[in-house]
Amino acid sequence: MLKKVLIANRAEIAGRIIRGCKKLGVKTVAVHSDVDARLPYVREADEAVYIGAAPAAKSYLRGDALIDAALEHGADGIHPGYGFLSENAAFARAVTASGITFIGPSADAMDRLGSKTAAKAVAEKAGVPVTPWFKVEGVDKALKQAAEVGFPVIVKPASGGGGKGMYRCDSADELRERIERAAREAKASFGDDTLLVEKFLVNPRHIEVQILGDNHGNVIHLFERECSIQRRNQKLIEESPSVALTPEQRRTVCDDAVRIAKAAGYSNAGTCEFLYDEAGKRWYFCEMNTRLQVEHPVTEMVTGVDLVEQQLRVASGEKLSLKQDSIKQTGHAIEMRIIAEDPFTGFTPSLGTLEHIEPPTGDGIRNEMGYQSGNEITPHYDSLLSKLIVHGKDRKQAVERSLAALDRFHAAGIQTCIPVHRAMLKDEGFLEGRFHIHYAEQRMKDGLCKREHQESAMLAAAALAFERDERMQSAGRTHLSAWASSSLPRAK
């Protein structure tokens, strides 16, 4: 087993990895930028290292500095988390070359699957269906190929994820303009301006399969996650199991994911993403995320498997102790991403001091927190505050528990997307399982969250009042009322 792991990441995922390491008695080294020094994960780690200034390019994307910090502090493993350098094959190769274990797939496997174009080629060779696609090799050639595929199409970066640089194109003119834009965004975000174009499925569902492999040729799946509730290609709500799949479809798509992983010589945790055409009852391989997913707790809740623990065991050279027949889905789990954005002003980032945050507790409730009261929300990184994961005996109970938990989730000083989650979990189409990857955006345009607006404002005001009262009481004062005159004497 590894002895000490440096976590090359921040906030909630760093905290999650630290807890996984502690479970196995593995020491941890946290890295942080200047603005992250007071985040909880820094205190939770056994050691902490300042890695650079706030912009990611000067801190969490400095591969050489991360490796130097690991060597200086005696870490024999580096866990990349998700985002940043987690899917960067050059970084994985440099970590391995330094004599440190990279907790993830091999750099060669990342080369084979990290690029969407390469991953589609692997899937096709493995006999797994993919949507018609081509690599962009010049604008004029791309326009001719797109005409053959048929509009609409979608242009996207070959590397990276998170919905960046992805554009639907309904005509040749749109494709010409958006290829240039997507290339610029891909270069800025991922350091690679390679693009691909594929047939755009109008209203598919997003189904992904969690896989896990070791370094001895064993690969298993841990079933699927339904990730169709999205906004601008960013997932908002994830759940498992998917209500769209029959047992036979579930077996087939999960087996397809295992075939892809085996064909690529994949080890450690990874996720195969599929687009499911519900009308045609067909799914198409989309891409593979060669890392731990943001939504991995959904899988953990329904299978009982600790994915971070398994990552550490595989990276330490152990064979998988889990057998495919022993993995079962039990109950239903839902994850809601609590994001610091204001849904009533076009999802603008909500920055500033998080004056108070108090997550809910109770049966079937799990919180993955990135921040605590008093922390600053800055513009330098993504706006994910925390993840709320809820488990129930079935989907109905999971939804009911989720709504109750959202009502008890208190955050003051900033705005969050909680009203969106609350409204979506009450939406008839969601409850009946009638949704697709564009459904959430369509419903928001229809005014999905309007009735939540006033209630959200009232809850925020109440949370601020609570925090104010707490501060005043701790200062030895009695708060009389919001209307009390400032000239009144203090209580003795």
Short mmCIF file of C-alpha atoms in Angstrom, two decimals:
data_model
loop_
_atom_site.label_atom_id
_atom_site.label_comp_id
_atom_site.label_asym_id
_atom_site.label_seq_id
_atom_site.Cartn_x
_atom_site.Cartn_y
_atom_site.Cartn_z
CA MET A 1 0.00 0.00 0.00
CA LEU A 2 1.14 3.53 -0.76
CA LYS A 3 2.49 5.38 2.28
CA LYS A 4 1.90 9.05 1.46
CA VAL A 5 -0.19 10.67 -1.28
CA LEU A 6 -0.07 14.23 -2.59
CA ILE A 7 -3.46 15.42 -3.81
CA ALA A 8 -2.98 17.59 -6.90
CA ASN A 9 -6.34 19.28 -6.52
CA ARG A 10 -8.46 21.43 -4.22
CA ALA A 11 -11.78 21.92 -2.38
CA GLU A 12 -14.32 19.10 -2.09
CA ILE A 13 -12.54 16.46 -4.19
CA ALA A 14 -9.31 17.01 -2.25
CA GLY A 15 -11.24 16.47 0.98
CA ARG A 16 -12.85 13.33 -0.42
CA ILE A 17 -9.47 11.86 -1.36
CA ILE A 18 -8.00 12.76 2.04
CA ARG A 19 -10.78 10.82 3.77
CA GLY A 20 -10.20 7.85 1.48
CA CYS A 21 -6.51 7.86 2.31
CA LYS A 22 -7.14 8.08 6.04
CA LYS A 23 -9.39 5.03 5.82
CA LEU A 24 -6.38 3.01 4.65
CA GLY A 25 -3.83 4.67 6.93
CA VAL A 26 -2.21 6.58 4.07
CA LYS A 27 -0.69 9.99 4.91
CA THR A 28 -1.71 12.97 2.80
CA VAL A 29 -0.15 16.15 1.44
CA ALA A 30 -2.49 18.94 0.34
CA VAL A 31 -1.47 21.67 -2.07
CA HIS A 32 -3.10 25.08 -2.13
CA SER A 33 -2.97 28.44 -3.85
CA ASP A 34 -2.95 31.66 -1.87
CA VAL A 35 -6.74 32.10 -1.97
CA ASP A 36 -7.36 28.47 -0.90
CA ALA A 37 -5.23 28.51 2.24
CA ARG A 38 -8.28 28.57 4.57
CA LEU A 39 -10.35 25.90 2.85
CA PRO A 40 -11.17 22.84 4.98
CA TYR A 41 -9.14 20.31 3.01
CA VAL A 42 -5.89 22.13 3.81
CA ARG A 43 -6.48 21.60 7.51
CA GLU A 44 -7.68 18.01 7.06
CA ALA A 45 -4.47 16.85 5.36
CA ASP A 46 -1.43 15.69 7.33
CA GLU A 47 0.75 18.24 5.53
CA ALA A 48 0.02 21.25 3.34
CA VAL A 49 2.13 22.98 0.69
CA TYR A 50 1.70 26.39 -0.92
CA ILE A 51 1.83 25.73 -4.66
CA GLY A 52 1.39 29.18 -6.21
CA ALA A 53 -0.85 32.14 -6.90
CA ALA A 54 -4.59 31.91 -7.46
CA PRO A 55 -4.78 31.47 -11.25
CA ALA A 56 -4.71 27.74 -11.97
CA ALA A 57 -1.89 28.22 -14.47
CA LYS A 58 0.28 29.45 -11.60
CA SER A 59 -0.72 26.74 -9.11
CA TYR A 60 -2.78 23.60 -9.80
CA LEU A 61 -1.68 23.32 -13.44
CA ARG A 62 2.05 23.50 -12.61
CA GLY A 63 2.93 19.86 -13.08
CA ASP A 64 6.62 20.31 -12.35
CA ALA A 65 5.89 22.12 -9.08
CA LEU A 66 3.44 19.41 -8.02
CA ILE A 67 5.98 16.67 -8.66
CA ASP A 68 8.71 18.63 -6.85
CA ALA A 69 6.40 19.08 -3.84
CA ALA A 70 5.63 15.36 -3.79
CA LEU A 71 9.33 14.47 -3.88
CA GLU A 72 10.22 17.06 -1.23
CA HIS A 73 7.58 15.72 1.16
CA GLY A 74 8.27 12.06 0.55
CA ALA A 75 4.99 11.23 -1.22
CA ASP A 76 5.07 7.99 -3.16
CA GLY A 77 1.74 8.67 -4.92
CA ILE A 78 -0.06 11.58 -6.59
CA HIS A 79 -3.85 11.62 -6.93
CA PRO A 80 -5.02 14.14 -9.54
CA GLY A 81 -8.72 14.23 -8.58
CA TYR A 82 -10.79 15.59 -11.47
CA GLY A 83 -10.18 18.60 -13.70
CA PHE A 84 -6.82 20.38 -13.81
CA LEU A 85 -4.18 17.78 -14.79
CA SER A 86 -6.27 14.67 -14.11
CA GLU A 87 -6.52 13.67 -17.80
CA ASN A 88 -3.17 15.01 -18.93
CA ALA A 89 -1.12 12.08 -20.21
CA ALA A 90 2.10 14.12 -20.22
CA PHE A 91 1.65 14.83 -16.50
CA ALA A 92 0.91 11.17 -15.73
CA ARG A 93 4.01 10.17 -17.68
CA ALA A 94 6.16 12.74 -15.84
CA VAL A 95 4.86 11.55 -12.45
CA THR A 96 5.75 7.95 -13.29
CA ALA A 97 9.15 8.96 -14.65
CA SER A 98 9.94 10.67 -11.32
CA GLY A 99 9.43 7.39 -9.49
CA ILE A 100 6.05 8.39 -8.04
CA THR A 101 2.87 6.38 -8.60
CA PHE A 102 0.16 8.15 -10.59
CA ILE A 103 -3.21 7.18 -9.08
CA GLY A 104 -5.12 6.72 -12.29
CA PRO A 105 -4.73 4.96 -15.62
CA SER A 106 -1.40 4.67 -17.38
CA ALA A 107 -0.32 7.49 -19.64
CA ASP A 108 -0.57 5.11 -22.61
CA ALA A 109 -4.18 4.26 -21.77
CA MET A 110 -4.91 7.97 -21.41
CA ASP A 111 -3.43 8.52 -24.87
CA ARG A 112 -5.72 5.83 -26.25
CA LEU A 113 -8.86 7.11 -24.52
CA GLY A 114 -8.27 10.67 -23.31
CA SER A 115 -8.79 12.11 -26.77
CA LYS A 116 -12.37 11.80 -28.01
CA THR A 117 -11.16 10.94 -31.50
CA ALA A 118 -8.86 8.17 -30.25
CA ALA A 119 -11.54 6.86 -27.87
CA LYS A 120 -14.10 6.60 -30.68
CA ALA A 121 -11.60 4.60 -32.73
CA VAL A 122 -11.10 2.20 -29.80
CA ALA A 123 -14.87 1.83 -29.38
CA GLU A 124 -15.40 1.13 -33.08
CA LYS A 125 -12.67 -1.53 -33.02
CA ALA A 126 -14.35 -3.09 -29.95
CA GLY A 127 -17.64 -3.26 -31.82
CA VAL A 128 -19.39 -0.58 -29.75
CA PRO A 129 -21.65 1.80 -31.74
CA VAL A 130 -20.63 5.46 -32.07
CA THR A 131 -22.38 8.41 -33.72
CA PRO A 132 -21.08 9.37 -37.20
CA TRP A 133 -18.08 11.64 -36.67
CA PHE A 134 -14.88 13.03 -38.16
CA LYS A 135 -11.78 14.88 -37.03
CA VAL A 136 -11.54 18.49 -38.18
CA GLU A 137 -8.68 18.81 -40.68
CA GLY A 138 -9.36 22.19 -42.20
CA VAL A 139 -12.57 24.19 -42.34
CA ASP A 140 -13.42 23.54 -46.01
CA LYS A 141 -12.97 19.79 -45.67
CA ALA A 142 -15.03 19.81 -42.47
CA LEU A 143 -17.89 21.58 -44.22
CA LYS A 144 -17.99 18.89 -46.92
CA GLN A 145 -17.85 16.07 -44.36
CA ALA A 146 -20.59 17.68 -42.27
CA ALA A 147 -22.85 17.82 -45.32
CA GLU A 148 -22.33 14.08 -45.75
CA VAL A 149 -23.09 13.38 -42.06
CA GLY A 150 -26.12 15.69 -42.19
CA PHE A 151 -27.00 18.68 -40.05
CA PRO A 152 -27.40 19.32 -37.20
CA VAL A 153 -23.91 18.45 -36.00
CA ILE A 154 -21.94 19.32 -32.89
CA VAL A 155 -18.34 20.55 -32.84
CA LYS A 156 -16.30 19.83 -29.71
CA PRO A 157 -12.68 19.72 -28.49
CA ALA A 158 -10.95 16.36 -28.84
CA SER A 159 -9.49 16.83 -25.35
CA GLY A 160 -10.97 17.98 -22.06
CA GLY A 161 -14.56 18.17 -20.93
CA GLY A 162 -16.96 20.23 -18.85
CA GLY A 163 -18.91 21.39 -21.88
CA LYS A 164 -16.23 23.89 -22.93
CA GLY A 165 -15.92 24.60 -26.64
CA MET A 166 -19.00 22.55 -27.57
CA TYR A 167 -21.42 24.06 -30.11
CA ARG A 168 -24.45 22.81 -32.00
CA CYS A 169 -24.40 23.81 -35.66
CA ASP A 170 -27.49 23.73 -37.85
CA SER A 171 -25.88 24.97 -41.05
CA ALA A 172 -22.56 25.22 -42.86
CA ASP A 173 -22.30 28.91 -41.97
CA GLU A 174 -22.72 28.18 -38.28
CA LEU A 175 -20.16 25.39 -38.44
CA ARG A 176 -17.59 27.62 -40.15
CA GLU A 177 -17.92 30.30 -37.46
CA ARG A 178 -18.05 27.90 -34.52
CA ILE A 179 -15.08 25.81 -35.56
CA GLU A 180 -12.91 28.89 -35.14
CA ARG A 181 -14.49 29.74 -31.79
CA ALA A 182 -14.29 26.16 -30.48
CA ALA A 183 -10.62 25.92 -31.50
CA ARG A 184 -9.76 29.08 -29.56
CA GLU A 185 -11.60 27.84 -26.46
CA ALA A 186 -10.05 24.38 -26.69
CA LYS A 187 -6.55 25.85 -26.93
CA ALA A 188 -7.13 28.16 -23.97
CA SER A 189 -8.77 25.52 -21.76
CA PHE A 190 -6.90 22.34 -22.65
CA GLY A 191 -3.79 23.42 -24.53
CA ASP A 192 -4.99 21.51 -27.60
CA ASP A 193 -7.08 22.97 -30.42
CA THR A 194 -7.87 19.61 -32.05
CA LEU A 195 -11.60 19.36 -32.80
CA LEU A 196 -14.07 16.74 -33.91
CA VAL A 197 -17.53 17.03 -35.39
CA GLU A 198 -20.24 14.43 -34.85
CA LYS A 199 -23.90 13.96 -35.68
CA PHE A 200 -26.07 15.87 -33.20
CA LEU A 201 -28.76 13.71 -31.60
CA VAL A 202 -31.71 16.01 -30.99
CA ASN A 203 -32.95 14.91 -27.55
CA PRO A 204 -30.83 12.04 -26.25
CA ARG A 205 -30.25 10.99 -22.67
CA HIS A 206 -26.78 11.02 -21.14
CA ILE A 207 -25.97 7.61 -19.65
CA GLU A 208 -22.54 6.83 -18.25
CA VAL A 209 -21.02 3.63 -16.91
CA GLN A 210 -18.50 3.45 -14.07
CA ILE A 211 -15.69 1.01 -14.72
CA LEU A 212 -12.80 -0.17 -12.56
CA GLY A 213 -9.74 -2.09 -13.68
CA ASP A 214 -6.53 -3.32 -12.10
CA ASN A 215 -3.02 -3.81 -13.48
CA HIS A 216 -3.58 -7.54 -13.92
CA GLY A 217 -6.10 -7.42 -16.76
CA ASN A 218 -9.27 -7.45 -14.68
CA VAL A 219 -12.04 -4.95 -15.49
CA ILE A 220 -15.52 -4.67 -13.96
CA HIS A 221 -18.38 -2.20 -14.18
CA LEU A 222 -20.32 -0.66 -11.31
CA PHE A 223 -23.46 0.04 -13.29
CA GLU A 224 -24.73 3.27 -14.80
CA ARG A 225 -25.51 6.82 -13.83
CA GLU A 226 -28.22 8.97 -15.42
CA CYS A 227 -26.76 12.43 -16.08
CA SER A 228 -29.29 14.04 -18.43
CA ILE A 229 -30.27 16.97 -16.19
CA GLN A 230 -27.77 19.51 -17.49
CA ARG A 231 -27.33 23.16 -18.27
CA ARG A 232 -24.94 24.21 -21.02
CA ASN A 233 -23.46 20.69 -21.06
CA GLN A 234 -22.74 20.89 -17.33
CA LYS A 235 -24.42 18.27 -15.17
CA LEU A 236 -26.69 19.52 -12.39
CA ILE A 237 -28.34 16.34 -11.10
CA GLU A 238 -27.10 12.76 -11.42
CA GLU A 239 -28.83 9.57 -10.31
CA SER A 240 -28.58 5.81 -10.35
CA PRO A 241 -30.12 3.63 -11.59
CA SER A 242 -31.46 5.21 -14.78
CA VAL A 243 -35.21 4.98 -15.18
CA ALA A 244 -34.77 4.76 -18.97
CA LEU A 245 -33.04 1.37 -19.20
CA THR A 246 -34.52 -2.09 -19.07
CA PRO A 247 -32.48 -4.76 -17.24
CA GLU A 248 -31.32 -6.17 -20.58
CA GLN A 249 -30.30 -2.74 -21.89
CA ARG A 250 -28.44 -2.09 -18.64
CA ARG A 251 -26.47 -5.32 -19.01
CA THR A 252 -25.60 -4.56 -22.62
CA VAL A 253 -24.43 -0.97 -22.18
CA CYS A 254 -22.39 -1.91 -19.09
CA ASP A 255 -20.78 -4.79 -21.00
CA ASP A 256 -19.98 -2.36 -23.85
CA ALA A 257 -18.14 -0.13 -21.38
CA VAL A 258 -16.07 -3.05 -20.10
CA ARG A 259 -15.18 -4.06 -23.68
CA ILE A 260 -13.91 -0.55 -24.41
CA ALA A 261 -11.81 -0.48 -21.24
CA LYS A 262 -10.30 -3.88 -21.95
CA ALA A 263 -9.55 -2.93 -25.55
CA ALA A 264 -7.59 0.08 -24.30
CA GLY A 265 -5.70 -1.81 -21.58
CA TYR A 266 -7.36 0.42 -18.99
CA SER A 267 -6.71 0.29 -15.25
CA ASN A 268 -8.03 2.22 -12.24
CA ALA A 269 -11.34 4.15 -12.22
CA GLY A 270 -12.89 5.55 -15.38
CA THR A 271 -16.25 6.37 -16.94
CA CYS A 272 -17.64 5.59 -20.39
CA GLU A 273 -20.22 8.13 -21.52
CA PHE A 274 -23.04 7.19 -23.89
CA LEU A 275 -25.80 9.11 -25.62
CA TYR A 276 -29.03 7.12 -25.51
CA ASP A 277 -31.58 7.64 -28.26
CA GLU A 278 -34.71 6.69 -26.34
CA ALA A 279 -36.94 6.76 -29.41
CA GLY A 280 -34.73 4.31 -31.29
CA LYS A 281 -33.76 2.39 -28.15
CA ARG A 282 -30.07 2.68 -29.13
CA TRP A 283 -27.04 4.10 -27.42
CA TYR A 284 -23.83 5.46 -28.87
CA PHE A 285 -20.44 5.70 -27.19
CA CYS A 286 -19.50 9.34 -26.75
CA GLU A 287 -16.23 9.56 -24.82
CA MET A 288 -14.33 8.23 -21.83
CA ASN A 289 -13.34 10.19 -18.75
CA THR A 290 -10.00 8.77 -17.65
CA ARG A 291 -10.37 9.90 -14.06
CA LEU A 292 -12.68 9.89 -11.07
CA GLN A 293 -15.96 11.65 -11.86
CA VAL A 294 -17.56 14.48 -9.88
CA GLU A 295 -20.63 12.27 -9.49
CA HIS A 296 -18.83 9.13 -8.28
CA PRO A 297 -20.67 9.21 -4.90
CA VAL A 298 -23.89 8.23 -6.70
CA THR A 299 -22.29 4.92 -7.63
CA GLU A 300 -20.85 4.49 -4.14
CA MET A 301 -24.26 4.97 -2.57
CA VAL A 302 -26.00 2.28 -4.64
CA THR A 303 -23.16 -0.26 -4.75
CA GLY A 304 -21.49 0.27 -1.38
CA VAL A 305 -18.09 0.36 -3.09
CA ASP A 306 -15.59 3.03 -2.02
CA LEU A 307 -14.10 4.11 -5.34
CA VAL A 308 -11.27 6.15 -3.87
CA GLU A 309 -10.23 3.16 -1.75
CA GLN A 310 -10.28 0.98 -4.86
CA GLN A 311 -8.18 3.54 -6.74
CA LEU A 312 -5.55 3.46 -4.01
CA ARG A 313 -5.53 -0.33 -3.87
CA VAL A 314 -5.18 -0.68 -7.65
CA ALA A 315 -2.41 1.96 -7.76
CA SER A 316 -0.60 0.01 -5.02
CA GLY A 317 -0.54 -3.03 -7.28
CA GLU A 318 -3.35 -5.06 -5.73
CA LYS A 319 -5.66 -7.23 -7.79
CA LEU A 320 -9.33 -6.33 -7.73
CA SER A 321 -10.97 -8.19 -4.88
CA LEU A 322 -14.39 -7.29 -6.29
CA LYS A 323 -16.09 -9.73 -8.63
CA GLN A 324 -18.65 -8.62 -11.21
CA ASP A 325 -21.35 -10.94 -9.87
CA SER A 326 -20.96 -9.47 -6.38
CA ILE A 327 -21.69 -5.89 -7.47
CA LYS A 328 -25.37 -5.02 -7.00
CA GLN A 329 -27.43 -1.84 -7.28
CA THR A 330 -29.38 -1.31 -4.07
CA GLY A 331 -31.99 1.41 -3.81
CA HIS A 332 -31.72 4.73 -5.63
CA ALA A 333 -29.27 7.64 -5.23
CA ILE A 334 -29.43 11.25 -6.40
CA GLU A 335 -26.60 13.81 -6.41
CA MET A 336 -27.21 17.55 -6.60
CA ARG A 337 -24.33 19.89 -7.30
CA ILE A 338 -24.58 22.94 -5.05
CA ILE A 339 -23.10 25.69 -7.21
CA ALA A 340 -22.37 29.31 -6.27
CA GLU A 341 -24.37 30.82 -9.12
CA ASP A 342 -27.53 32.92 -9.15
CA PRO A 343 -30.21 31.15 -11.21
CA PHE A 344 -32.37 34.28 -11.20
CA THR A 345 -29.77 36.43 -12.97
CA GLY A 346 -28.77 34.04 -15.73
CA PHE A 347 -26.56 31.85 -13.53
CA THR A 348 -24.01 34.57 -12.97
CA PRO A 349 -21.22 33.60 -10.54
CA SER A 350 -21.97 34.53 -6.95
CA LEU A 351 -18.71 35.70 -5.42
CA GLY A 352 -17.73 37.01 -2.01
CA THR A 353 -17.81 35.77 1.57
CA LEU A 354 -19.74 32.60 2.33
CA GLU A 355 -21.06 33.95 5.60
CA HIS A 356 -22.76 30.76 6.71
CA ILE A 357 -23.11 27.25 5.30
CA GLU A 358 -24.83 24.38 7.05
CA PRO A 359 -25.60 21.19 5.13
CA PRO A 360 -28.45 18.87 6.08
CA THR A 361 -28.03 15.59 7.95
CA GLY A 362 -30.24 12.54 8.31
CA ASP A 363 -30.91 9.06 7.00
CA GLY A 364 -29.50 8.46 3.54
CA ILE A 365 -27.86 11.91 3.33
CA ARG A 366 -24.20 12.48 2.43
CA ASN A 367 -22.40 15.77 1.95
CA GLU A 368 -19.13 16.40 0.15
CA MET A 369 -18.15 19.89 1.25
CA GLY A 370 -15.59 22.15 -0.38
CA TYR A 371 -16.07 25.24 1.78
CA GLN A 372 -16.97 26.27 5.30
CA SER A 373 -18.50 29.40 6.82
CA GLY A 374 -16.22 32.42 6.38
CA ASN A 375 -14.47 31.18 3.23
CA GLU A 376 -14.22 33.39 0.16
CA ILE A 377 -15.74 32.36 -3.17
CA THR A 378 -13.35 33.66 -5.82
CA PRO A 379 -13.54 33.81 -9.64
CA HIS A 380 -10.44 31.70 -10.14
CA TYR A 381 -11.96 28.21 -10.11
CA ASP A 382 -15.24 26.44 -10.79
CA SER A 383 -18.22 27.44 -8.68
CA LEU A 384 -18.93 24.06 -7.03
CA LEU A 385 -19.49 24.61 -3.30
CA SER A 386 -20.50 21.11 -2.33
CA LYS A 387 -22.34 18.00 -3.40
CA LEU A 388 -25.48 16.73 -1.74
CA ILE A 389 -26.04 13.00 -2.26
CA VAL A 390 -29.20 11.28 -1.06
CA HIS A 391 -30.10 7.58 -1.02
CA GLY A 392 -33.51 5.97 -0.69
CA LYS A 393 -35.02 2.51 -0.96
CA ASP A 394 -36.44 3.57 -4.35
CA ARG A 395 -36.56 6.66 -6.58
CA LYS A 396 -39.68 8.03 -4.92
CA GLN A 397 -38.10 7.99 -1.48
CA ALA A 398 -34.81 9.36 -2.83
CA VAL A 399 -36.65 12.33 -4.38
CA GLU A 400 -38.65 12.96 -1.18
CA ARG A 401 -35.50 12.84 0.95
CA SER A 402 -33.68 15.10 -1.51
CA LEU A 403 -36.40 17.76 -1.32
CA ALA A 404 -36.40 17.63 2.47
CA ALA A 405 -32.60 17.88 2.50
CA LEU A 406 -32.58 20.87 0.14
CA ASP A 407 -35.00 22.67 2.45
CA ARG A 408 -32.51 22.18 5.29
CA PHE A 409 -29.44 23.23 3.32
CA HIS A 410 -28.51 26.73 4.53
CA ALA A 411 -26.08 29.01 2.71
CA ALA A 412 -25.87 32.75 3.35
CA GLY A 413 -23.82 35.54 1.81
CA ILE A 414 -23.94 34.12 -1.70
CA GLN A 415 -26.54 32.74 -4.09
CA THR A 416 -26.75 29.05 -5.04
CA CYS A 417 -28.57 26.85 -7.53
CA ILE A 418 -30.64 25.16 -4.79
CA PRO A 419 -33.90 26.67 -6.16
CA VAL A 420 -33.22 24.93 -9.49
CA HIS A 421 -32.77 21.57 -7.79
CA ARG A 422 -35.89 22.08 -5.70
CA ALA A 423 -37.97 23.02 -8.74
CA MET A 424 -36.62 20.18 -10.89
CA LEU A 425 -37.31 17.54 -8.24
CA LYS A 426 -40.94 18.71 -8.20
CA ASP A 427 -41.24 18.82 -12.00
CA GLU A 428 -43.75 16.40 -13.49
CA GLY A 429 -41.52 15.42 -16.40
CA PHE A 430 -38.60 14.66 -14.10
CA LEU A 431 -40.75 12.67 -11.70
CA GLU A 432 -42.15 10.60 -14.55
CA GLY A 433 -38.71 10.06 -16.09
CA ARG A 434 -39.58 11.98 -19.28
CA PHE A 435 -36.42 14.02 -19.78
CA HIS A 436 -33.29 14.36 -21.92
CA ILE A 437 -30.09 16.43 -21.97
CA HIS A 438 -31.90 19.61 -23.09
CA TYR A 439 -34.91 19.19 -20.83
CA ALA A 440 -33.66 21.25 -17.87
CA GLU A 441 -32.76 24.25 -20.03
CA GLN A 442 -36.09 24.08 -21.82
CA ARG A 443 -37.99 23.99 -18.54
CA MET A 444 -35.96 26.89 -17.14
CA LYS A 445 -36.84 28.96 -20.19
CA ASP A 446 -40.48 28.08 -19.46
CA GLY A 447 -40.13 29.58 -15.97
CA LEU A 448 -39.39 26.42 -13.99
CA CYS A 449 -37.88 28.33 -11.06
CA LYS A 450 -40.18 31.36 -10.85
CA ARG A 451 -42.24 30.02 -7.98
CA GLU A 452 -39.03 29.21 -6.11
CA HIS A 453 -37.69 32.78 -6.38
CA GLN A 454 -39.59 34.35 -3.52
CA GLU A 455 -39.14 31.34 -1.25
CA SER A 456 -35.40 31.33 -1.97
CA ALA A 457 -35.10 35.02 -1.05
CA MET A 458 -36.97 34.43 2.21
CA LEU A 459 -34.74 31.47 3.13
CA ALA A 460 -31.59 33.47 2.36
CA ALA A 461 -32.81 36.35 4.52
CA ALA A 462 -33.60 33.96 7.37
CA ALA A 463 -30.15 32.38 7.12
CA LEU A 464 -28.48 35.80 7.24
CA ALA A 465 -30.56 36.77 10.26
CA PHE A 466 -29.58 33.55 12.00
CA GLU A 467 -25.90 34.13 11.35
CA ARG A 468 -26.20 37.75 12.53
CA ASP A 469 -27.90 36.66 15.75
CA GLU A 470 -25.21 34.07 16.38
CA ARG A 471 -22.48 36.68 15.98
CA MET A 472 -24.25 39.14 18.27
CA GLN A 473 -24.86 36.54 20.96
CA SER A 474 -21.23 35.45 20.86
CA ALA A 475 -20.28 39.10 21.33
CA GLY A 476 -22.37 39.23 24.53
CA ARG A 477 -25.24 41.24 23.09
CA THR A 478 -28.95 40.49 22.89
CA HIS A 479 -30.53 41.11 19.51
CA LEU A 480 -33.84 42.91 20.04
CA SER A 481 -35.29 43.06 16.53
CA ALA A 482 -34.54 44.19 13.03
CA TRP A 483 -36.41 47.42 13.82
CA ALA A 484 -34.56 48.26 17.03
CA SER A 485 -33.00 51.71 17.19
CA SER A 486 -29.21 51.84 17.11
CA SER A 487 -29.39 54.35 19.98
CA LEU A 488 -30.78 51.78 22.42
CA PRO A 489 -28.34 50.83 25.17
CA ARG A 490 -26.68 47.41 25.04
CA ALA A 491 -28.04 44.75 27.36
CA LYS A 492 -25.93 44.41 30.49
#
